Short mmCIF file of C-alpha atoms in Angstrom, two decimals:
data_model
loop_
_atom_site.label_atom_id
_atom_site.label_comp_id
_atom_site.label_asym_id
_atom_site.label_seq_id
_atom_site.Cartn_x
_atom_site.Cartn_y
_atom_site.Cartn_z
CA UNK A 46 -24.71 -4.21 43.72
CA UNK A 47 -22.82 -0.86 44.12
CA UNK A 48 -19.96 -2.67 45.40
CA UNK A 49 -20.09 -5.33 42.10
CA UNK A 50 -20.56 -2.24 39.76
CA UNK A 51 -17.13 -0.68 41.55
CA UNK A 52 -15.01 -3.85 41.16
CA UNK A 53 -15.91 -4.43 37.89
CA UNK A 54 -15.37 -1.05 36.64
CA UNK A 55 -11.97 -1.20 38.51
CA UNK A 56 -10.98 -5.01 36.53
CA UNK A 57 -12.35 -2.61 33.10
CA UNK A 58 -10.34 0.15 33.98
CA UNK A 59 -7.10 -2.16 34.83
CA UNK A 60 -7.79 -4.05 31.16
CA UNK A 61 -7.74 -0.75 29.92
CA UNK A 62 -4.86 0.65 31.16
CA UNK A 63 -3.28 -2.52 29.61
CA UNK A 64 -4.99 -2.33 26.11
CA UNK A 65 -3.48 1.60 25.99
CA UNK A 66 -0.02 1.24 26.75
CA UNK A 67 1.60 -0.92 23.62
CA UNK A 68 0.91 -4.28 23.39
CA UNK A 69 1.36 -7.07 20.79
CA UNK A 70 -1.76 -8.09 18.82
CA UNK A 71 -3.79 -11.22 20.11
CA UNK A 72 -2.84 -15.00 18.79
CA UNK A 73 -5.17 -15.23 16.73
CA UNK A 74 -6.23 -17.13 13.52
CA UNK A 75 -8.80 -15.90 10.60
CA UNK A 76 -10.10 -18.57 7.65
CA UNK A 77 -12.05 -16.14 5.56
CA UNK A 78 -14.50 -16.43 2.42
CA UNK A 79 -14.17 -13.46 0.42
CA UNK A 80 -16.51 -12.78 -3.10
CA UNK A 81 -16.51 -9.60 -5.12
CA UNK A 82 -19.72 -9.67 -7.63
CA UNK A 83 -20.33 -7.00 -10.40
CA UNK A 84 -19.74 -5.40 -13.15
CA UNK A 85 -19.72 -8.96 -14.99
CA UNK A 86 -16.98 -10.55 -13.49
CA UNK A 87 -16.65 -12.50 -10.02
CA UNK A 88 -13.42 -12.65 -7.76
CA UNK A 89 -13.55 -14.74 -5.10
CA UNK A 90 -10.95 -17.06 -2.86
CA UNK A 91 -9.76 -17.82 1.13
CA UNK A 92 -8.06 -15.86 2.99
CA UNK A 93 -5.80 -17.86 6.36
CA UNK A 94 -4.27 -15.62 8.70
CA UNK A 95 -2.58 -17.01 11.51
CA UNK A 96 -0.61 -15.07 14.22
CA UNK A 97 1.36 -16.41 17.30
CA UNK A 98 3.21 -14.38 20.22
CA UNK A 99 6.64 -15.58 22.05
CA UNK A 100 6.53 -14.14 25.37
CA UNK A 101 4.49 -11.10 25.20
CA UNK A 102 7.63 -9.45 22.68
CA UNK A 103 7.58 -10.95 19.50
CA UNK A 104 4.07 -11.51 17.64
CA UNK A 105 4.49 -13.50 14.30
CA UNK A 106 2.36 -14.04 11.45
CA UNK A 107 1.69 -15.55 8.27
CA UNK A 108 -1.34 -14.95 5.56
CA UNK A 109 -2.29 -16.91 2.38
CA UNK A 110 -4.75 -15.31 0.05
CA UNK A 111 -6.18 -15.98 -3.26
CA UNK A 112 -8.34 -14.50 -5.81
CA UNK A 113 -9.62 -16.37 -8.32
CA UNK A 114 -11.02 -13.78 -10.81
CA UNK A 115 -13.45 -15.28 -13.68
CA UNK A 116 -16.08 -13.48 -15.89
CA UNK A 117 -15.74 -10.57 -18.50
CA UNK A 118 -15.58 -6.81 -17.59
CA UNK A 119 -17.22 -4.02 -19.81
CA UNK A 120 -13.33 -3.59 -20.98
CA UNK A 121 -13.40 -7.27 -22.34
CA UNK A 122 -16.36 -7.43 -24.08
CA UNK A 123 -16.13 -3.87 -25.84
CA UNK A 124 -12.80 -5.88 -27.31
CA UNK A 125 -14.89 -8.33 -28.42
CA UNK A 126 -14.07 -11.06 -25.47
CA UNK A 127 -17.05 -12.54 -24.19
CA UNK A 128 -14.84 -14.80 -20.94
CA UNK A 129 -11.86 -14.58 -18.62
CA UNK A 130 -10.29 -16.84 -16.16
CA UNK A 131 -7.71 -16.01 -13.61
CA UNK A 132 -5.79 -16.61 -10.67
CA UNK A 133 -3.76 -14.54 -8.39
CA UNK A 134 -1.62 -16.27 -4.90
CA UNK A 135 -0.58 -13.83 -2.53
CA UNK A 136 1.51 -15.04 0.44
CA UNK A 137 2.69 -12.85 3.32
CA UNK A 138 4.82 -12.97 6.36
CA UNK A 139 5.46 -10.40 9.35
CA UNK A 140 7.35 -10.11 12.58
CA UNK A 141 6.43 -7.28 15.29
CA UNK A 142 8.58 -6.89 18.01
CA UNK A 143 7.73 -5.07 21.18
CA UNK A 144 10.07 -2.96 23.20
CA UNK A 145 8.55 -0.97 26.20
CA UNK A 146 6.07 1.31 24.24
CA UNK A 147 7.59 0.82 20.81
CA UNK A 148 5.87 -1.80 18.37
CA UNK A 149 8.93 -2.24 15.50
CA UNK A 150 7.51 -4.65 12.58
CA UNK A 151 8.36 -5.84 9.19
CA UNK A 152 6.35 -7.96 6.35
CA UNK A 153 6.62 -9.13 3.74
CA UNK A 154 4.88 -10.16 0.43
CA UNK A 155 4.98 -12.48 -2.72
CA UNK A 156 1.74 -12.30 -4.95
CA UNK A 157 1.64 -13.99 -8.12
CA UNK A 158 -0.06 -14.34 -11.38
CA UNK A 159 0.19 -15.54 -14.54
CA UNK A 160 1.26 -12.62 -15.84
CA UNK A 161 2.12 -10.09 -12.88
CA UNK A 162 4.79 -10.87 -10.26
CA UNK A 163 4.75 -8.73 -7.17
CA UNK A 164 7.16 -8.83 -4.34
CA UNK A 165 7.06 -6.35 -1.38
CA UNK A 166 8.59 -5.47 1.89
CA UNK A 167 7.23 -2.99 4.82
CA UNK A 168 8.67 -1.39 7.66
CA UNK A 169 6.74 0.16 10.74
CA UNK A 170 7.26 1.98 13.70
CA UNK A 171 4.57 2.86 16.36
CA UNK A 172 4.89 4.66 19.66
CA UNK A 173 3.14 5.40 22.89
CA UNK A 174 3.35 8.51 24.47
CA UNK A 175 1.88 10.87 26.79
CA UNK A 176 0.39 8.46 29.08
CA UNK A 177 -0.35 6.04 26.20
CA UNK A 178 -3.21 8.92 25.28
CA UNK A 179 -1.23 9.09 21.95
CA UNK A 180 0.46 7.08 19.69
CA UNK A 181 2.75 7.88 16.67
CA UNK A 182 3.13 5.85 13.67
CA UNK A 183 5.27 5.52 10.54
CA UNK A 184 5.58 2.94 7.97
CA UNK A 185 7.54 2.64 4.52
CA UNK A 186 6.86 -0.15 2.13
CA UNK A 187 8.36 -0.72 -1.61
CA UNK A 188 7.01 -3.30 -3.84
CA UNK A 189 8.59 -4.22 -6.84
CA UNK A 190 6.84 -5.83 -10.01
CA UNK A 191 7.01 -7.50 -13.11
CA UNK A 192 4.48 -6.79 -15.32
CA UNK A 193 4.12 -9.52 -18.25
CA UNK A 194 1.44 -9.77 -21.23
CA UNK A 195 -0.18 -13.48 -22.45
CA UNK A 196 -0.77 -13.72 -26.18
CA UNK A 197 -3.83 -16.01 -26.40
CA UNK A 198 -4.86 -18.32 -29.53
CA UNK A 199 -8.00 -20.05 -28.81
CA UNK A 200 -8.33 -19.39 -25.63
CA UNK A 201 -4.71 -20.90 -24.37
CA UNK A 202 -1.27 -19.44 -24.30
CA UNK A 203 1.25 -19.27 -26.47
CA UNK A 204 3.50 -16.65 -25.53
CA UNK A 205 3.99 -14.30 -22.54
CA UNK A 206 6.15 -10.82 -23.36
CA UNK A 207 7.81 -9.23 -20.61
CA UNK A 208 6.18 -5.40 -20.83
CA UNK A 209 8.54 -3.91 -17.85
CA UNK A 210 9.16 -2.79 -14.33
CA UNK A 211 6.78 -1.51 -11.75
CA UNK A 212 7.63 0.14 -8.26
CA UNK A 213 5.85 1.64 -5.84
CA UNK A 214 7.25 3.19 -2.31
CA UNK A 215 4.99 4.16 0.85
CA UNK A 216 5.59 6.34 3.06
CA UNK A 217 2.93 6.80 5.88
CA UNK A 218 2.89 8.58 9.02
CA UNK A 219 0.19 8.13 11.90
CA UNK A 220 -1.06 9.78 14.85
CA UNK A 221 -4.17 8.42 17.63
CA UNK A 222 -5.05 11.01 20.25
CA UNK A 223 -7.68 9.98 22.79
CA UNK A 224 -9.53 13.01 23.31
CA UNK A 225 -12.07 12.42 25.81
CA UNK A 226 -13.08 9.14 27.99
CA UNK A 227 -15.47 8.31 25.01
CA UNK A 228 -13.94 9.78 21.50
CA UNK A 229 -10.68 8.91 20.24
CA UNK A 230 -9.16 10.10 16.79
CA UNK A 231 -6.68 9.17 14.20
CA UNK A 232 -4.96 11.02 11.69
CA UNK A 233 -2.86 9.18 9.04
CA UNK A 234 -1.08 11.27 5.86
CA UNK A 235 0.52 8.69 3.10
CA UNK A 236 2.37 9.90 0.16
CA UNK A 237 2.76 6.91 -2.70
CA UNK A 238 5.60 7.00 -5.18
CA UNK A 239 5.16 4.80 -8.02
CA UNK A 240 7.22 4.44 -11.19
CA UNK A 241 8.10 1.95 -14.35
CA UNK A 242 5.70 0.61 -16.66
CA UNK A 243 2.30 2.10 -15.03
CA UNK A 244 -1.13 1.13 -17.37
CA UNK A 245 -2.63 -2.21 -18.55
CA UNK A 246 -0.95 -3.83 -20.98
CA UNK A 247 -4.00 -5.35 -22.60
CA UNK A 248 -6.50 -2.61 -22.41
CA UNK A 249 -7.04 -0.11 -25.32
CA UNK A 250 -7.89 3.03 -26.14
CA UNK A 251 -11.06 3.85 -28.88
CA UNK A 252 -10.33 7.20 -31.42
CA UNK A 253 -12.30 7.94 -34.74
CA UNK A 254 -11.02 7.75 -37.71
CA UNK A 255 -10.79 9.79 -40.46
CA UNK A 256 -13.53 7.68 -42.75
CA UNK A 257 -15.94 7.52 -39.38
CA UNK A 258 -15.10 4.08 -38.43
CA UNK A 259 -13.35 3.19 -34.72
CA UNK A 260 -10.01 2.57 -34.19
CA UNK A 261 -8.03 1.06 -31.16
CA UNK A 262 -4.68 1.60 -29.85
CA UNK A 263 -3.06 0.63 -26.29
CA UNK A 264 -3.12 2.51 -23.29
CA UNK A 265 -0.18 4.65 -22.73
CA UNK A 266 -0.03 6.15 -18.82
CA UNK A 267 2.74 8.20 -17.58
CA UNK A 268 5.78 6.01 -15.78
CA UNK A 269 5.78 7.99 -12.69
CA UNK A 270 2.79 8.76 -10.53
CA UNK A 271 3.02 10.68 -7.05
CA UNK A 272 -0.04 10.84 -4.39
CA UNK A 273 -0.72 11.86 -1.07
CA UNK A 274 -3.65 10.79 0.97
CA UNK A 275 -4.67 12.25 4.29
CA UNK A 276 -7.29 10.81 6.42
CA UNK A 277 -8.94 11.55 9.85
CA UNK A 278 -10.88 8.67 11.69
CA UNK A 279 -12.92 8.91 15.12
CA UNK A 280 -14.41 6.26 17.28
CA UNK A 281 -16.98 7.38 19.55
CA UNK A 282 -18.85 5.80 22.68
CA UNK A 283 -22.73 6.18 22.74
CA UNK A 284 -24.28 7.03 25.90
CA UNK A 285 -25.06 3.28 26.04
CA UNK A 286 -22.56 0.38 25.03
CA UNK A 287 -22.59 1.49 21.02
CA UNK A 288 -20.45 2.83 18.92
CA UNK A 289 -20.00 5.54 16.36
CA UNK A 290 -17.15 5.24 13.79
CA UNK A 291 -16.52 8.36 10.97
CA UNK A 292 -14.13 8.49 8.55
CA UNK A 293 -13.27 11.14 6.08
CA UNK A 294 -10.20 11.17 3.48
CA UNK A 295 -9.15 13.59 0.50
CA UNK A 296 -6.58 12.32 -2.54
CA UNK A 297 -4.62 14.16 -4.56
CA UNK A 298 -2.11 12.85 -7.22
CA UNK A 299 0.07 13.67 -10.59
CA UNK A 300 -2.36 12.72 -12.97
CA UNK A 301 -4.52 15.54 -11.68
CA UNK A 302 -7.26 12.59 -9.97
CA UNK A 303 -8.31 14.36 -6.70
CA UNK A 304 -10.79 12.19 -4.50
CA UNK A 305 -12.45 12.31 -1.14
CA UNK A 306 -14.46 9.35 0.76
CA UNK A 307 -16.50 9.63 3.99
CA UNK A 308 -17.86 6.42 5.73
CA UNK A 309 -20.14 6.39 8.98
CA UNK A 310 -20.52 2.71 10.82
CA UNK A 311 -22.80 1.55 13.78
CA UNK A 312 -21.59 -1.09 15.72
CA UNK A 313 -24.23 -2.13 18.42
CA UNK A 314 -23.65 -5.34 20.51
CA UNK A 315 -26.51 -7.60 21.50
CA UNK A 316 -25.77 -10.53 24.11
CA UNK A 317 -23.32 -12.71 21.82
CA UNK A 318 -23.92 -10.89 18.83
CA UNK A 319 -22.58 -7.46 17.00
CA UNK A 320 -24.03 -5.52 14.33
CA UNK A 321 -22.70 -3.66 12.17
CA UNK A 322 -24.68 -1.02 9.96
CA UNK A 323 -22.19 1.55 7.11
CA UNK A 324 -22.56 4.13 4.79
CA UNK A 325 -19.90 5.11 2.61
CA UNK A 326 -19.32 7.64 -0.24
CA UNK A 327 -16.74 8.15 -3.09
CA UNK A 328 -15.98 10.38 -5.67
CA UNK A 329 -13.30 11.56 -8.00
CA UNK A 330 -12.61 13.56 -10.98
CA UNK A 331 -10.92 12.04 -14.26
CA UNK A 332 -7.09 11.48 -14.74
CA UNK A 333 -5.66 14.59 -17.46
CA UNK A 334 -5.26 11.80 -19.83
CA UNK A 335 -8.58 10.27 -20.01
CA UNK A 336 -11.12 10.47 -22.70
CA UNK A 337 -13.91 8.20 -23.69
CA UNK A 338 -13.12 8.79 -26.97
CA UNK A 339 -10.06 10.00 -28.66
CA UNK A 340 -10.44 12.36 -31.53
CA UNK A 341 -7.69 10.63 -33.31
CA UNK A 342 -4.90 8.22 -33.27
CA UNK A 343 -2.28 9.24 -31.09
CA UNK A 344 -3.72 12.32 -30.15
CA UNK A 345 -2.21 12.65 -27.04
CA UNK A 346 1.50 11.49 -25.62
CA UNK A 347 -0.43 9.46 -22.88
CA UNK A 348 -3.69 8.19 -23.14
CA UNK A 349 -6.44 6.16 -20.90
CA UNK A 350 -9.87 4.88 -21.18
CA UNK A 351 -9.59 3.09 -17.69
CA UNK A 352 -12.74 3.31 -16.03
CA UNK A 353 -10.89 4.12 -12.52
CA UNK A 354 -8.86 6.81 -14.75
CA UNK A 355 -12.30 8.21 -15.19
CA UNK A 356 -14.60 10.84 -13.14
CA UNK A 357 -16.88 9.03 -11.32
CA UNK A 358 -18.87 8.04 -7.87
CA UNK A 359 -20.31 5.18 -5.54
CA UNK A 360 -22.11 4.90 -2.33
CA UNK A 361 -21.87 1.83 -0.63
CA UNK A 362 -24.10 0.52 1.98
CA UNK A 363 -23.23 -2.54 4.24
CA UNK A 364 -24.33 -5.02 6.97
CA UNK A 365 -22.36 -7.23 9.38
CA UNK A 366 -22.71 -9.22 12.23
CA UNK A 367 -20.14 -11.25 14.38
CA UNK A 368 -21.71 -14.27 17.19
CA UNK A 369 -19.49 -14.70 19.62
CA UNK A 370 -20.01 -18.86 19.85
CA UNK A 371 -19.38 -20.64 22.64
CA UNK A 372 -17.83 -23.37 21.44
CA UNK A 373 -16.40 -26.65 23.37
CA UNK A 374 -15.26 -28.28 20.46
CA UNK A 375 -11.51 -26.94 19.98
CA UNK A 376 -10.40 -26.63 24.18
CA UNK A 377 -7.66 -24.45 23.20
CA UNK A 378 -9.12 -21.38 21.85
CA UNK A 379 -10.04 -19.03 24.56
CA UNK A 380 -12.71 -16.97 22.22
CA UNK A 381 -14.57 -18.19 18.37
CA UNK A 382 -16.49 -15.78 16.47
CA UNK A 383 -18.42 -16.36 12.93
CA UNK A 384 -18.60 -13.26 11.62
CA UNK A 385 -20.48 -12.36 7.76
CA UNK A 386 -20.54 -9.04 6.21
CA UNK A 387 -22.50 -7.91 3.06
CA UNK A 388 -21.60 -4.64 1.33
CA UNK A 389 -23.31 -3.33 -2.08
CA UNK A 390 -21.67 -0.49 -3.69
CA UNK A 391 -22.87 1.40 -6.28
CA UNK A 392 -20.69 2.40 -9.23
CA UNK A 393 -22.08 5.48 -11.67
CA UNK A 394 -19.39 6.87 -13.98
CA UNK A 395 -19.87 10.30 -15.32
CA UNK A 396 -17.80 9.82 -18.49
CA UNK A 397 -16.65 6.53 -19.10
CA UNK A 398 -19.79 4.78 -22.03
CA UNK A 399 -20.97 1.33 -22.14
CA UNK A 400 -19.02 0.94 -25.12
CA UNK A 401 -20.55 -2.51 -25.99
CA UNK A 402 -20.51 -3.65 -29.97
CA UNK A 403 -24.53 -3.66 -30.23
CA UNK A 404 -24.74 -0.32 -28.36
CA UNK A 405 -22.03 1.46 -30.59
CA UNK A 406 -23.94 0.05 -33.59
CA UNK A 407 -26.83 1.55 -32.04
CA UNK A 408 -26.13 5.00 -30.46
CA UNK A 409 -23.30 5.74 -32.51
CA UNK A 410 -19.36 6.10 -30.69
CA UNK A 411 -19.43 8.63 -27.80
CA UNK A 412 -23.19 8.43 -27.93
CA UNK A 413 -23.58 4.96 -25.80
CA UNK A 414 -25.28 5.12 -21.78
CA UNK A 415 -23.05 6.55 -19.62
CA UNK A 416 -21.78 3.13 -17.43
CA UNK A 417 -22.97 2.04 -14.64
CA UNK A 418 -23.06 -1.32 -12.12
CA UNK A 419 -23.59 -2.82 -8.61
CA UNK A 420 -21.51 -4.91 -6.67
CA UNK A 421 -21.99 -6.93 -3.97
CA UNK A 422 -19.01 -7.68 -1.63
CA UNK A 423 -18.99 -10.91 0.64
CA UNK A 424 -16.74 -11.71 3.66
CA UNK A 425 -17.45 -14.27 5.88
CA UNK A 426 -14.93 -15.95 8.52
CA UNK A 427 -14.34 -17.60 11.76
CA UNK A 428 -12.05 -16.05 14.21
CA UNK A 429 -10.28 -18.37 16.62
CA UNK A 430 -8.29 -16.53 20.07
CA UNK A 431 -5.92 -18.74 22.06
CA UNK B 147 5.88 15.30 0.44
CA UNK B 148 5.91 19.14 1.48
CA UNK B 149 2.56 18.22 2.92
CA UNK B 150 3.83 15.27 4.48
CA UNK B 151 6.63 17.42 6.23
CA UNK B 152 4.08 19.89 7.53
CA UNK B 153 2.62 16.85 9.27
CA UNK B 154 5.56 15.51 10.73
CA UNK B 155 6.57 19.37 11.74
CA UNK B 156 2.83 19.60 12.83
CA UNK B 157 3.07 16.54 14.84
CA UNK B 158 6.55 17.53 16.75
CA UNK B 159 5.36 21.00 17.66
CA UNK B 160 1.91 19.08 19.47
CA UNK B 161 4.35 16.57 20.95
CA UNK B 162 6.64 19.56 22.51
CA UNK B 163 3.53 21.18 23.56
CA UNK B 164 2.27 18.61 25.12
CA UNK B 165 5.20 18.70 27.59
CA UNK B 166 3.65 21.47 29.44
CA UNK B 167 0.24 19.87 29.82
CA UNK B 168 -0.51 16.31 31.64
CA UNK B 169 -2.59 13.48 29.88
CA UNK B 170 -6.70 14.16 30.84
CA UNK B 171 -7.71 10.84 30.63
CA UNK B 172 -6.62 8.84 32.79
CA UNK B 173 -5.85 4.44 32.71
CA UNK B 174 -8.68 3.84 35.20
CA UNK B 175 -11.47 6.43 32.94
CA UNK B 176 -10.77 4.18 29.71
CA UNK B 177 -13.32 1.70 30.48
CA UNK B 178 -15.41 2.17 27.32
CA UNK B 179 -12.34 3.16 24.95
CA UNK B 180 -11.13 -0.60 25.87
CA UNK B 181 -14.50 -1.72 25.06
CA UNK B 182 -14.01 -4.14 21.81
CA UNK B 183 -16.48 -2.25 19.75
CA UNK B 184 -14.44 0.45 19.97
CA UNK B 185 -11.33 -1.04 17.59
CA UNK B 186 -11.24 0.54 15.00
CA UNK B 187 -10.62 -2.27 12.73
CA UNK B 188 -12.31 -5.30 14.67
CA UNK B 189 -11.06 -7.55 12.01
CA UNK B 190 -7.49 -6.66 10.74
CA UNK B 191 -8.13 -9.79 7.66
CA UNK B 192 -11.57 -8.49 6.73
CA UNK B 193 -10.42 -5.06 6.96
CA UNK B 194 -7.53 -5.74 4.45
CA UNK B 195 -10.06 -7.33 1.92
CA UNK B 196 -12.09 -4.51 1.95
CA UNK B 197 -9.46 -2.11 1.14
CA UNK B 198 -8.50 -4.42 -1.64
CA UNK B 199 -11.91 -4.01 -3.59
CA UNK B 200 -10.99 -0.22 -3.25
CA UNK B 201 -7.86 0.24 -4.09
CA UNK B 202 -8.54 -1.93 -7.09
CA UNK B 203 -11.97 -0.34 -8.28
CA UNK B 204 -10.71 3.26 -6.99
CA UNK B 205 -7.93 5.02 -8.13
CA UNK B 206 -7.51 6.66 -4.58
CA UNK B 207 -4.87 4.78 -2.55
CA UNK B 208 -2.90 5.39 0.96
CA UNK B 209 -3.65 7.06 4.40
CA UNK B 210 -6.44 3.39 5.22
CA UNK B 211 -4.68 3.01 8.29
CA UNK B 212 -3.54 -0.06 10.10
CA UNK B 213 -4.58 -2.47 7.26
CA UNK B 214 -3.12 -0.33 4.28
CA UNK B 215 -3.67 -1.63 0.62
CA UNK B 216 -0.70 -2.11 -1.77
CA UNK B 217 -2.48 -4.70 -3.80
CA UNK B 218 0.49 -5.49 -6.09
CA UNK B 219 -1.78 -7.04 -9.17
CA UNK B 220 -3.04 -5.37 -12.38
#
């Protein structure tokens, strides 16, 4: 038995040796269910990933995603909307490339709506290095947009205006550091440059008027925005085969938004199976342009009543679980898992009012319930190796 | 970006220092780092969903790692 024990922790100690220097991701393809619920509107849509190797150097890929978005926000039906339909493509392709301990890659991405056109590119580098205990990472990415607005007349429509230009650069550098035989760490920093034509063309702004009554003019955001993110990220081994994941970032931009998240997971196998338990917590503090509600029109030379311009929080909770099936049906895949995870986050805004036409009539403007909502987040796929 | 530089200065000055010391883990102790429950994405398509439903319902973005948002909708 001792004997067994010593050859097998030999074979894990070989794999391992492999998994830590750099090696090209797995071939691998993902056909994924994805459903956002809350806050009175539903997104939901596939998601196909499929990845393929050529000769243990170059690792291609190529991912097709949708959302179809349908419902009406709190933002619609203070405008008096009552229902929304919408869809958004997304198509990406990639290349890595792997030289010694160097991982060189490059994407890219179209994603399409009716009235938003988004095309992006990405560059990364990663690096092994002292005894493939560390690697260093950087990546740059620029997207480029065109942002459009719809006019609607019963319900179809008739025009579509060009609003402007919209680009935002990435630049994002990365660092893993095994620490001990059991904990291992990451530290990522990303600074985001975005400028052009920033805000929602179709959402407005609420300010009283002189006689008492509301009035409503568009959002107006600044047309640059910088941010930098850092983040630190551990993954530790449990004294039996568990393990602990932490994760704690901080956010600071331009529009004087600062934010922070944390997030703890469990993952505990069991035979074929793998849970997955998380906690997560977010909070942030209002953009310098935000109010609820303006004192008057034009008050200010930018303007927002975004509810993610707004000061608010959630805590999310989720479950998962992955079944490693031993399947016979498809002989060339060498592993299948069907994996479903459930996440409900909680949404409570500090200053942002459920601005609804019965409850301004009501409470009176600036008077409403603060807002509030849950939403439950779906993902469920099956995960072919070959 | 003057924090960013601090990192990347950061960074160098551990990598020089690090030419003095050897690694203290070594391939054969990894064992339960290569464990697959220790990834820390599992899922690198599930992962880049998730971030999505942030990025769009937070106004936080960057620094999520090897499945990094960029949603590129409105």
């Amino acid at each position: 038995m001792a004997v067994i024990k010593f050859f097998l922790s030999l074979c894990l100690g070989l794999i391992s040796s492999q998994l830590f220097a750099a090696v090209l991701p797995d071939d691998q393809a993902d056909v994924l269910y994805h459903r956002y619920e809350g806050g009175g509107i539903t997104v939901d849509g596939p998601s196909v990933l499929v990845r393929k190797g050529y000769k243990d150097k170059i690792s291609a890929w190529g991912n097709y995603y949708t959302d179809s978005i349908s419902g009406a926000s709190i933002d619609l039906l203070a405008q008096g909307s009552t229902y929304y339909e919408e869809e958004r493509t997304e198509t990406s392709v990639g290349l890595d490339y792997l030289h010694d301990k160097t991982i060189m890659s490059i994407s890219a991405t179209n994603s399409s709506e009716r009235d938003y056109e988004a095309n992006s590119f990405a560059l990364s580098l990663s690096q092994d290095f002292f005894g493939d205990m560390s690697t260093f990472s950087m990546n740059y990415s620029q997207g480029n947009d065109e942002v459009r607005q719809n006019i609607y007349e019963d319900g179809s429509i008739v025009e579509t205006i060009d609003r402007g230009k919209a680009r935002h650069q990435r630049f994002g550098l990365g660092l893993s550091q095994v620490l001990t035989k059991t904990l291992i760490i990451s530290a990522n920093a990303e600074a985001v440059i975005d400028d052009g034509f920033l805000n929602n063309p179709y959402r407005s702004v609420r300010y009283e008027e002189s006689d008492g009554t509301l009035g409503r003019e568009p959002e107006k955001y600044p047309e640059t925005r910088n941010s930098d993110a850092f983040a630190l990220r551990g993954m530790y081994y449990l004294p039996y085969r568990a393990a602990l994941r932490a994760e704690y970032r901080i956010y600071r931009d331009s529009w004087g938004i600062d934010a922070n998240n944390w997030e703890l997971r469990y993952i505990h196998p069991i035979q074929q199976w793998t849970l997955e338990a998380k906690v997560r917590g977010y909070e942030q503090s209002q953009a310098d342009f935000y109010s609820d509600l303006f004192p008057y029109a034009d008050a200010q030379n930018y303007r927002a009543r975004d509810k993610e311009m707004s000061a608010f929080s959630n805590q999310a909770f989720g479950l998962g679980a992955s079944y490693d099936w031993q399947q016979t049906y498809l002989s060339w895949a060498d592993n299948t898992t069907l994996n479903l995870y459930w996440d409900f986050i909680q949404f409570d805004y500090q200053n942002f009012r459920e601005n609804t036409p019965d409850n301004t009539n009501e409470y009176g403007a600036g008077n409403e319930p603060l807002y509030g909502f849950g939403a439950n987040v779906i993902r469920a796929f099956i995960s072919i190796k070959y | 970006m003057r924090c960013i530089i601090r990192l990347v200065l950061l960074s160098l000055s551990i990598g020089l220092s690090a030419c003095s010391i050897q690694p203290w883990v070594q391939s054969h102790e990894r064992a339960q780092l290569a464990d697959p429950i220790m990834a820390f994405e599992a899922h690198p398509v599930a992962t880049r969903y998730i971030n999505h439903v942030y990025e769009a319902r937070e106004a936080a973005r960057g620094a999520e790692g090897s499945a990094g948002g960029g949603c590129g909708c409105n």
